[in-house]
Tab-separated table of C-alpha atoms in Angstrom:
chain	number	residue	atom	x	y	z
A	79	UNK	CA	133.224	83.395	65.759
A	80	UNK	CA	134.093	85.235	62.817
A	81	UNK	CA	135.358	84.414	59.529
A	82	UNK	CA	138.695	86.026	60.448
A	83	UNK	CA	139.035	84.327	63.783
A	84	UNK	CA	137.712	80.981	61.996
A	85	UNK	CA	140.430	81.014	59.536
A	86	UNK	CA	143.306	81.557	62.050
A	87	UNK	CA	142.175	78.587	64.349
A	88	UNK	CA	141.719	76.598	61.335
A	89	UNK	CA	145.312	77.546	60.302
A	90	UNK	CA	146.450	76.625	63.870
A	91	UNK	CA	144.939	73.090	63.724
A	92	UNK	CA	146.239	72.495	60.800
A	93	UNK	CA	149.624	73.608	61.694
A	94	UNK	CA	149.493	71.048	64.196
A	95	UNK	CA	147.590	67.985	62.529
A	96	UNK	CA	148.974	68.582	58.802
A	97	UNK	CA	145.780	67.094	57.657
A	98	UNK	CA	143.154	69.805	57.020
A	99	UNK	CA	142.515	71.184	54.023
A	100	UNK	CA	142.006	74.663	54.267
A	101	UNK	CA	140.802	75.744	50.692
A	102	UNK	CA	137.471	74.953	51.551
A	103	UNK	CA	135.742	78.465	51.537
A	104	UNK	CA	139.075	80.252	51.384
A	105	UNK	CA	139.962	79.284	47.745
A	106	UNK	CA	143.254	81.428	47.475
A	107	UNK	CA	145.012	79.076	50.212
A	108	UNK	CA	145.461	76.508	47.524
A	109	UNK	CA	144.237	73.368	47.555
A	110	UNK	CA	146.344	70.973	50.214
A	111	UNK	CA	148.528	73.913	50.796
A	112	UNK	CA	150.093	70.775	53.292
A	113	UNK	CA	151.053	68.557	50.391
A	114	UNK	CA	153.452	67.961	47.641
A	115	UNK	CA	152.388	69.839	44.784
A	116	UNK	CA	155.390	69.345	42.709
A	117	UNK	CA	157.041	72.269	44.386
A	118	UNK	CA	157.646	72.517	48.063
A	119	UNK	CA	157.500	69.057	50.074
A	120	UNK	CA	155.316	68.868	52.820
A	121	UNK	CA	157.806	68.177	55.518
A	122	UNK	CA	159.941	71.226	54.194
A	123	UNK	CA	156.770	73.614	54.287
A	124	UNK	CA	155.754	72.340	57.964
A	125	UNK	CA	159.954	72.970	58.835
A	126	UNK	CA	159.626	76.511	57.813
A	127	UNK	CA	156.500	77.162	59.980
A	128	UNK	CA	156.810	75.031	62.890
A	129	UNK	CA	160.702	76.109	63.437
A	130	UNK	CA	161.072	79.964	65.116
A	131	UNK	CA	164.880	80.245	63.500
A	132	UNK	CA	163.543	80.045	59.982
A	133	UNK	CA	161.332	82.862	60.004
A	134	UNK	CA	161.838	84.799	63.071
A	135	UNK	CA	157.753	84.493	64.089
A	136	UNK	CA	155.573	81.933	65.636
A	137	UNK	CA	153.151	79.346	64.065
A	138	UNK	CA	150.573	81.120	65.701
A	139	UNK	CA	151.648	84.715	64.232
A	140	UNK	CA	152.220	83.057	60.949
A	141	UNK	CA	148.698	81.853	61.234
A	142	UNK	CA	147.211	85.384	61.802
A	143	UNK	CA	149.374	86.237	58.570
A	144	UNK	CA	147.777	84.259	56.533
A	145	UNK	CA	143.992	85.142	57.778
A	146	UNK	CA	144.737	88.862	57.390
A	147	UNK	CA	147.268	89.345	54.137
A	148	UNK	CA	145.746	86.074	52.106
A	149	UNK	CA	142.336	88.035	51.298
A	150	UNK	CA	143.971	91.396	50.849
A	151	UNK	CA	146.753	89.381	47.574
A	152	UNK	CA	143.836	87.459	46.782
A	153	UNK	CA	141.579	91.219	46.277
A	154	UNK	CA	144.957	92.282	44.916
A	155	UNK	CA	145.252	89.521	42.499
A	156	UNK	CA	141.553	89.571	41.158
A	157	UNK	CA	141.488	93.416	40.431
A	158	UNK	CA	145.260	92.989	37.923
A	159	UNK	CA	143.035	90.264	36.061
A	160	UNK	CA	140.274	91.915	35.554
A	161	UNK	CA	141.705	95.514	34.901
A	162	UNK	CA	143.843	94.055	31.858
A	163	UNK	CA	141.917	93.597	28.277
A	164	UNK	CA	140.893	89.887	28.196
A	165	UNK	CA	139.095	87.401	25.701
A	166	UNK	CA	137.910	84.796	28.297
A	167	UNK	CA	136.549	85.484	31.631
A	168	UNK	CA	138.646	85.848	34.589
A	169	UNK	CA	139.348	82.548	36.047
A	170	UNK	CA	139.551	80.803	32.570
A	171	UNK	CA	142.745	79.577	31.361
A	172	UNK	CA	145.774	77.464	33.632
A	173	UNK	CA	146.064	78.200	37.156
A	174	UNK	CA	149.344	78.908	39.194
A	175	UNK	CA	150.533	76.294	41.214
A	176	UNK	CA	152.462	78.952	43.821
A	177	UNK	CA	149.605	79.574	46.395
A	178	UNK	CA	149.843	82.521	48.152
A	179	UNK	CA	151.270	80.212	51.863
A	180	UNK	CA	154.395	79.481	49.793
A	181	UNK	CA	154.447	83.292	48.497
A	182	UNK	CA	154.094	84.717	52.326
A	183	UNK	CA	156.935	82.068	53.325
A	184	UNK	CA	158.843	82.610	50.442
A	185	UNK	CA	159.139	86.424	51.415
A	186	UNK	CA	159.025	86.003	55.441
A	187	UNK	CA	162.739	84.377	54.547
A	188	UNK	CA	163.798	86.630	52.408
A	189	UNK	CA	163.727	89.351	55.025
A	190	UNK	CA	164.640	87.346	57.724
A	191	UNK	CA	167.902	85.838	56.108
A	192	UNK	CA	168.332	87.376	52.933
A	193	UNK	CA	168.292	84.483	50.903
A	194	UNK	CA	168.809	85.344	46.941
A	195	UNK	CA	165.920	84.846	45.057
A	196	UNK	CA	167.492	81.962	43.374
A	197	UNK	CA	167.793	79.836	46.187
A	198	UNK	CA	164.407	80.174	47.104
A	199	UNK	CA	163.762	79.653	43.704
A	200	UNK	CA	165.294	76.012	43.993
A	201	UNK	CA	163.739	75.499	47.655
A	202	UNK	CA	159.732	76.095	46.199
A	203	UNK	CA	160.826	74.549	42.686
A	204	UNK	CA	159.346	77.789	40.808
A	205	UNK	CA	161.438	80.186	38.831
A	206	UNK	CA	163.595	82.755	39.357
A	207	UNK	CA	161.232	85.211	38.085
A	208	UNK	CA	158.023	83.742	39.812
A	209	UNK	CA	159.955	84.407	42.948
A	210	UNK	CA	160.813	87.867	42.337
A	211	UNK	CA	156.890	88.276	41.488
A	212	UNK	CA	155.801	86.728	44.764
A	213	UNK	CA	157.722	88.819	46.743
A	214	UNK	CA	157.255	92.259	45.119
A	215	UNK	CA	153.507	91.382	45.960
A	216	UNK	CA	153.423	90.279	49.586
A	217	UNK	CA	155.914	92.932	50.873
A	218	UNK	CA	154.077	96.374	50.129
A	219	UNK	CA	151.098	94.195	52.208
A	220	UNK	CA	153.173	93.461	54.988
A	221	UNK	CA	154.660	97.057	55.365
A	222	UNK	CA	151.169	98.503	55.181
A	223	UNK	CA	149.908	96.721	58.239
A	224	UNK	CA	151.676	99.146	61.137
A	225	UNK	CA	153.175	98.169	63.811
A	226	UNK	CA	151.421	96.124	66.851
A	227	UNK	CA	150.954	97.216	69.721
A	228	UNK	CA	148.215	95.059	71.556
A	229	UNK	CA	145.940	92.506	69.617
A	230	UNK	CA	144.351	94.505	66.917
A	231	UNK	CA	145.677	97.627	67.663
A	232	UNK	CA	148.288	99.061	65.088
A	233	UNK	CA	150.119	102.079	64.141
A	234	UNK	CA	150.473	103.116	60.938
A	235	UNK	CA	151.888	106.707	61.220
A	236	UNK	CA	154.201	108.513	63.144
A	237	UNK	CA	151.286	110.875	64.063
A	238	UNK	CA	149.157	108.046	65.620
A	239	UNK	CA	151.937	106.871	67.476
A	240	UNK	CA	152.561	110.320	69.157
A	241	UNK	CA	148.904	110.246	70.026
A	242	UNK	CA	149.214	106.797	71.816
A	243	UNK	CA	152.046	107.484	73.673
A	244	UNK	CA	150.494	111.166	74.812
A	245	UNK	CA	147.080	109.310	75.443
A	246	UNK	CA	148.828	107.617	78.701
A	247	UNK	CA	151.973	109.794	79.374
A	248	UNK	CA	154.210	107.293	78.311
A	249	UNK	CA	158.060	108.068	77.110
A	250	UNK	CA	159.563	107.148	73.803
A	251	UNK	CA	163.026	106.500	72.260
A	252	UNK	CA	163.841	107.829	68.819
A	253	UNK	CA	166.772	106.883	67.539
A	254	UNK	CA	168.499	107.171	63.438
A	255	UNK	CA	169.949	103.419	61.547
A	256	UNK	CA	171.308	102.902	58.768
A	257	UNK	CA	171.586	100.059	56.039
A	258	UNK	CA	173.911	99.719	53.931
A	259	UNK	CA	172.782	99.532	49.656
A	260	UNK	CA	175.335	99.466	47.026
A	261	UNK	CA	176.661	102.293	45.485
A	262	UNK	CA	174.894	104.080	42.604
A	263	UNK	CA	176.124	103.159	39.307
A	264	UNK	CA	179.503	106.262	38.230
A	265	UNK	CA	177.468	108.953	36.088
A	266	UNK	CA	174.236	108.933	38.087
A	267	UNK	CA	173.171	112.013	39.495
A	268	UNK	CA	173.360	112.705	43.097
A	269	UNK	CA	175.759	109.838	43.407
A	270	UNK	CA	177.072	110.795	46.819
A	271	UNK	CA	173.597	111.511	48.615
A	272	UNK	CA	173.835	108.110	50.041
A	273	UNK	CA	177.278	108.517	51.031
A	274	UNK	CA	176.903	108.859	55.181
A	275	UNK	CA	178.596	111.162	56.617
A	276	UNK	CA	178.949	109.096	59.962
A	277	UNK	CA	180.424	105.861	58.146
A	278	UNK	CA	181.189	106.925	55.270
A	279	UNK	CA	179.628	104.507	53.749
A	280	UNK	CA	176.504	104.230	50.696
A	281	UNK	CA	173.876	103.726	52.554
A	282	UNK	CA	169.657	104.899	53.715
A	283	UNK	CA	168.938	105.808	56.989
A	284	UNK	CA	165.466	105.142	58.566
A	285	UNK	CA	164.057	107.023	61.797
A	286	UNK	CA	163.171	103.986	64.618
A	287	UNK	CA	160.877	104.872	67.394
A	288	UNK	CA	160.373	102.741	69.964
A	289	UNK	CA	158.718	102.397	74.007
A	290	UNK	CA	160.907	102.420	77.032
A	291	UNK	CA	160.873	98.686	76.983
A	292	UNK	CA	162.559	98.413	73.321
A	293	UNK	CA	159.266	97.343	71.543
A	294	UNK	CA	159.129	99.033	68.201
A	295	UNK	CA	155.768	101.658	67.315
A	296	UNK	CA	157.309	102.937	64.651
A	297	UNK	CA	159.795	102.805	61.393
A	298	UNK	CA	160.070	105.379	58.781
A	299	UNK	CA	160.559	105.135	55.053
A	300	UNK	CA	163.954	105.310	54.069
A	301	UNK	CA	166.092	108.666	53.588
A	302	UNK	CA	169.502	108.989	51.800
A	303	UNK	CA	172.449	108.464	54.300
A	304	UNK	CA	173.826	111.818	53.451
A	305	UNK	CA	170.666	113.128	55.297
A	306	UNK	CA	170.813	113.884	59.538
A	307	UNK	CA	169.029	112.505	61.926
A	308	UNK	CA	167.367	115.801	63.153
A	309	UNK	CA	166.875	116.558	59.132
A	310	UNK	CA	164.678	113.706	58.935
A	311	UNK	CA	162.743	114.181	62.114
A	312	UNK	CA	161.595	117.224	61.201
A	313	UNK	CA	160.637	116.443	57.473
A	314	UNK	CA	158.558	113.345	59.001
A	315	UNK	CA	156.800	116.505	61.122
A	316	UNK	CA	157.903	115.109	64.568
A	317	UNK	CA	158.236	118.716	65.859
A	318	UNK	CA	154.987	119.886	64.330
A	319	UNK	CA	153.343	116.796	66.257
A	320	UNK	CA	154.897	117.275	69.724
A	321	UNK	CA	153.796	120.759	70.008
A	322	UNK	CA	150.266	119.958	69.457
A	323	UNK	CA	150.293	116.655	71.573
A	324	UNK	CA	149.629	116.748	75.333
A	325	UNK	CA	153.124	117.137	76.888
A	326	UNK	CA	155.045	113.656	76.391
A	327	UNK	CA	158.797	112.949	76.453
A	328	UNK	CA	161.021	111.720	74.027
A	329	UNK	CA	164.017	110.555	74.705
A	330	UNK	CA	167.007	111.106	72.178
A	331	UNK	CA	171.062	111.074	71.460
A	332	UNK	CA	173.478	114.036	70.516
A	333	UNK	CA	172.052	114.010	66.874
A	334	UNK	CA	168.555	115.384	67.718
A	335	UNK	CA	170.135	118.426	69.982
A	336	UNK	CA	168.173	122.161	69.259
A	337	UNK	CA	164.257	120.004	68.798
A	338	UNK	CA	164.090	120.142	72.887
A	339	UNK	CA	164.006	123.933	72.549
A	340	UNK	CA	161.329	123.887	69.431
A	341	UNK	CA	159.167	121.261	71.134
A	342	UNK	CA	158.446	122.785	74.579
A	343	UNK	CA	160.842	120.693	76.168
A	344	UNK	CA	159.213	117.417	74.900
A	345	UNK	CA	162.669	115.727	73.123
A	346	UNK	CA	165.103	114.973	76.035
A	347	UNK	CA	169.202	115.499	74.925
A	348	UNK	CA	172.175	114.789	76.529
A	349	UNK	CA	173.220	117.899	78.712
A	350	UNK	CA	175.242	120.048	76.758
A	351	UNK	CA	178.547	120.785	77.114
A	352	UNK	CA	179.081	124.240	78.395
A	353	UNK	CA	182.950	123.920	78.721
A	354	UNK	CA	184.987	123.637	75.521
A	355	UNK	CA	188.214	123.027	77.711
A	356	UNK	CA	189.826	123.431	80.822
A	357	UNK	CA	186.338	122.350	82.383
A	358	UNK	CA	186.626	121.875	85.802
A	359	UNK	CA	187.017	118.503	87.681
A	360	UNK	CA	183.560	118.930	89.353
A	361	UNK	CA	181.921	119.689	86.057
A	362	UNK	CA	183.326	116.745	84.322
A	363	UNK	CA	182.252	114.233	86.685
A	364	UNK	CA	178.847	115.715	86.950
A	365	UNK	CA	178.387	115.933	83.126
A	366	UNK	CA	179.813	112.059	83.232
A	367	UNK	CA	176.752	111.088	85.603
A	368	UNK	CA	174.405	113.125	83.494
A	369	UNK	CA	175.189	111.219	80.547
A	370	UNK	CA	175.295	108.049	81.314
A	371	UNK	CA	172.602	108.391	82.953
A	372	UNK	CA	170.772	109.875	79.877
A	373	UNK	CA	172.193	106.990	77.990
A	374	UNK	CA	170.838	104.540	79.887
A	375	UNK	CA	167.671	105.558	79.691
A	376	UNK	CA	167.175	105.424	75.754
A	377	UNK	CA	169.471	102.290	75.530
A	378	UNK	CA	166.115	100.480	75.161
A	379	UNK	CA	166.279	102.237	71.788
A	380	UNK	CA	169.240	100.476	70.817
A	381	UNK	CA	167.706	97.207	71.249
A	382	UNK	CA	164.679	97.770	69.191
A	383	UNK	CA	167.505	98.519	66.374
A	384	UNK	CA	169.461	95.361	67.265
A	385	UNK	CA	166.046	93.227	66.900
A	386	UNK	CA	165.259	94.992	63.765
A	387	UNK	CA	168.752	94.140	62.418
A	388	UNK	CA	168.814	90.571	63.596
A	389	UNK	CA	166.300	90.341	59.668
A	390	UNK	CA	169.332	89.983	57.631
A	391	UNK	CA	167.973	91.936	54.712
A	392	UNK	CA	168.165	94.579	56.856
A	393	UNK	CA	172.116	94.148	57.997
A	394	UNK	CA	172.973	95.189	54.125
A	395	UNK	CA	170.898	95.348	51.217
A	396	UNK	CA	172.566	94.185	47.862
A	397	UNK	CA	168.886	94.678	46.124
A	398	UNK	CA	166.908	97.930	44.510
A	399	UNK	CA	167.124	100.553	46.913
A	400	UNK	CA	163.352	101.605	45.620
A	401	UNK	CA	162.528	98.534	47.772
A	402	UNK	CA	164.250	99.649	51.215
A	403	UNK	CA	161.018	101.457	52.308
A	404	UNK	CA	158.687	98.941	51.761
A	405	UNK	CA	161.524	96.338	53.405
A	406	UNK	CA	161.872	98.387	56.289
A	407	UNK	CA	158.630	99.094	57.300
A	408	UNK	CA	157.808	95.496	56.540
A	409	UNK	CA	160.840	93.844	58.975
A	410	UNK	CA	159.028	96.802	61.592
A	411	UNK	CA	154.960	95.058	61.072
A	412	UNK	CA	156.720	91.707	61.978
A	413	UNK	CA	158.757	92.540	64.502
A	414	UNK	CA	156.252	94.405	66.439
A	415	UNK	CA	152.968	91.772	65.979
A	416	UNK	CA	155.751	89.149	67.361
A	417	UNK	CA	156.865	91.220	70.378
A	418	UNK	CA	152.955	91.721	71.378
A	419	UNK	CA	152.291	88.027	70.629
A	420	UNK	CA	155.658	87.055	73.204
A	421	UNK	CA	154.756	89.904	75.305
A	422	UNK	CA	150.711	88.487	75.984
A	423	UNK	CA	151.684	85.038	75.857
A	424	UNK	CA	154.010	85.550	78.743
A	425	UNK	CA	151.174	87.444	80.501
A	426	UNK	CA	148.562	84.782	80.074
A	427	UNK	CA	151.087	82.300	81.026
């Protein structure tokens, strides 16, 4: 078994038994991560872990979470201590009492409620500031990861997601959201580039991609909301990559009309309307079918959006738009490794 497959089922158990202490030859776990260190109770901890609502993911996806991010802060931590000038040797001095399971929990619900940094602050009895720390270091890890889409298979670009889906034939659904942020401060330049032009609202705009059963591959960085859907499609390169994929199909709304033509017929529109007015009866009805039908084809789209927004940081975002990339693509890793977890539990059950 290895090391990283020893570590989750040692998580697991101890998720379980509360009564294994894990730092033993994974020092940045903390010692008896399980019990009160002056912070976060034990029976508060276990809550957040044990109970789906909290978080949004499983123990056992939790579990993986800690095996695979815990080395790559603990790296992360190690190289900011040594790469500062010191007088004592790394190591040397107090140590911090906020071990990295309380940082990964403390940001898993902060995306998946929202909760100010304050309140979490009083939950893990740390300060404000420590919070705000915490988090700025575990999210850029947990948007790097990809999305999942079988046990240790991820997707970290659009480009390799256009490969998998052309690799079998399969169809995908590409579809525009948008967050709301607060409004830039009066006097700041390009003030009204978030403005959207659909809501009319201050907001960023992220291009969702997703399979025909709603399971999310793929969630870009963050645009202005001024910016249209088929604008940011084809500054991510989508058309570029369709036309030198085997031939795929991609499904898409009104918004992404005129890439069908550039893409060899590979992005699938609504029909087009041919009659401004006075369109006959038989055309209307037909054009009716044709789009409904159309819709309900990508409506699988829609749901991967709906999942994605059920993370209330992602409903509206009252922090540092800088951070909306790195939140988005974080809420997308999650999402994704907990669909394929569902998704092979139910086939193994």
């Amino acid at each position: 078994m290895t090391e990283k497959r020893q570590l989750i089922q040692h998580v697991k158990d101890h998720l379980r038994d509360s009564a294994y202490d894990l730092v033993h030859g994974w020092p940045w776990l903390g010692r008896g991560w399980l019990v009160e260190l002056g912070m976060m109770g034990a029976g508060a901890r276990a809550l957040i872990v044990a109970e789906y609502r909290v978080t949004g993911l499983s123990p056992d996806v939790i579990a993986e979470l800690i095996a695979e991010v815990g080395p790559l802060w603990h790296e992360q931590h190690q190289g900011r201590l040594a790469a500062r000038p010191r007088r004592r040797a790394v190591g040397a001095g107090a140590k911090h009492k906020f071990v990295f399971v309380d940082r990964l929990l403390a940001t898993l619900v902060s995306l998946r409620h929202g909760t100010t940094h304050d309140v979490l602050a009083f939950w893990f009895g740390v300060d404000r500031s420590t919070i705000t720390r915490a988090i700025g270091e575990v999210r850029p890890l947990l948007a790097q990861r990809g999305c999942t889409v079988a046990p240790g298979i991820r997707l970290g670009s659009l480009a390799e997601v256009i490969e998998h889906l052309g690799s079998d034939g399969r169809t995908g659904i590409i579809d525009g959201t948008e967050i709301r942020v607060r409004r830039p401060a009066a006097g700041r330049k390009d003030r009204d580039r978030f403005v959207s032009g659909k809501t009319k609202q201050n907001a960023v705009k992220a291009l969702v991609l997703t399979d025909t059963e709603g399971r999310v591959l793929f969630c870009s960085p963050v645009r202005p909301g001024s910016c249209a859907d088929i604008t940011q499609a084809r500054q991510l390169g989508l058309v570029e990559l369709l036309v030198d994929s085997p031939f795929l199909e991609i499904l898409a709304d009104a918004g992404y009309q005129g890439m069908g033509a550039q893409t060899g017929g590979r992005v699938v529109t609504p029909p087009h309307r041919k009659f401004k007015k006075n369109a006959p009866a038989w055309y209307e009805e037909r054009h009716e079918q044709q789009r409904k039908a159309h819709s309900s084809r990508r409506i699988r789209v829609e749901h991967g959006i709906a999942h994605l927004k059920n993370w209330r940081v992602l409903a509206r975002h009252l922090g540092r738009r800088e951070h909306m990339s790195d939140i988005v693509q974080a809420v997308a890793a999650l999402l994704s490794h907990q669909q394929t977890a569902t998704l092979g539990h139910g086939l193994r059950a």
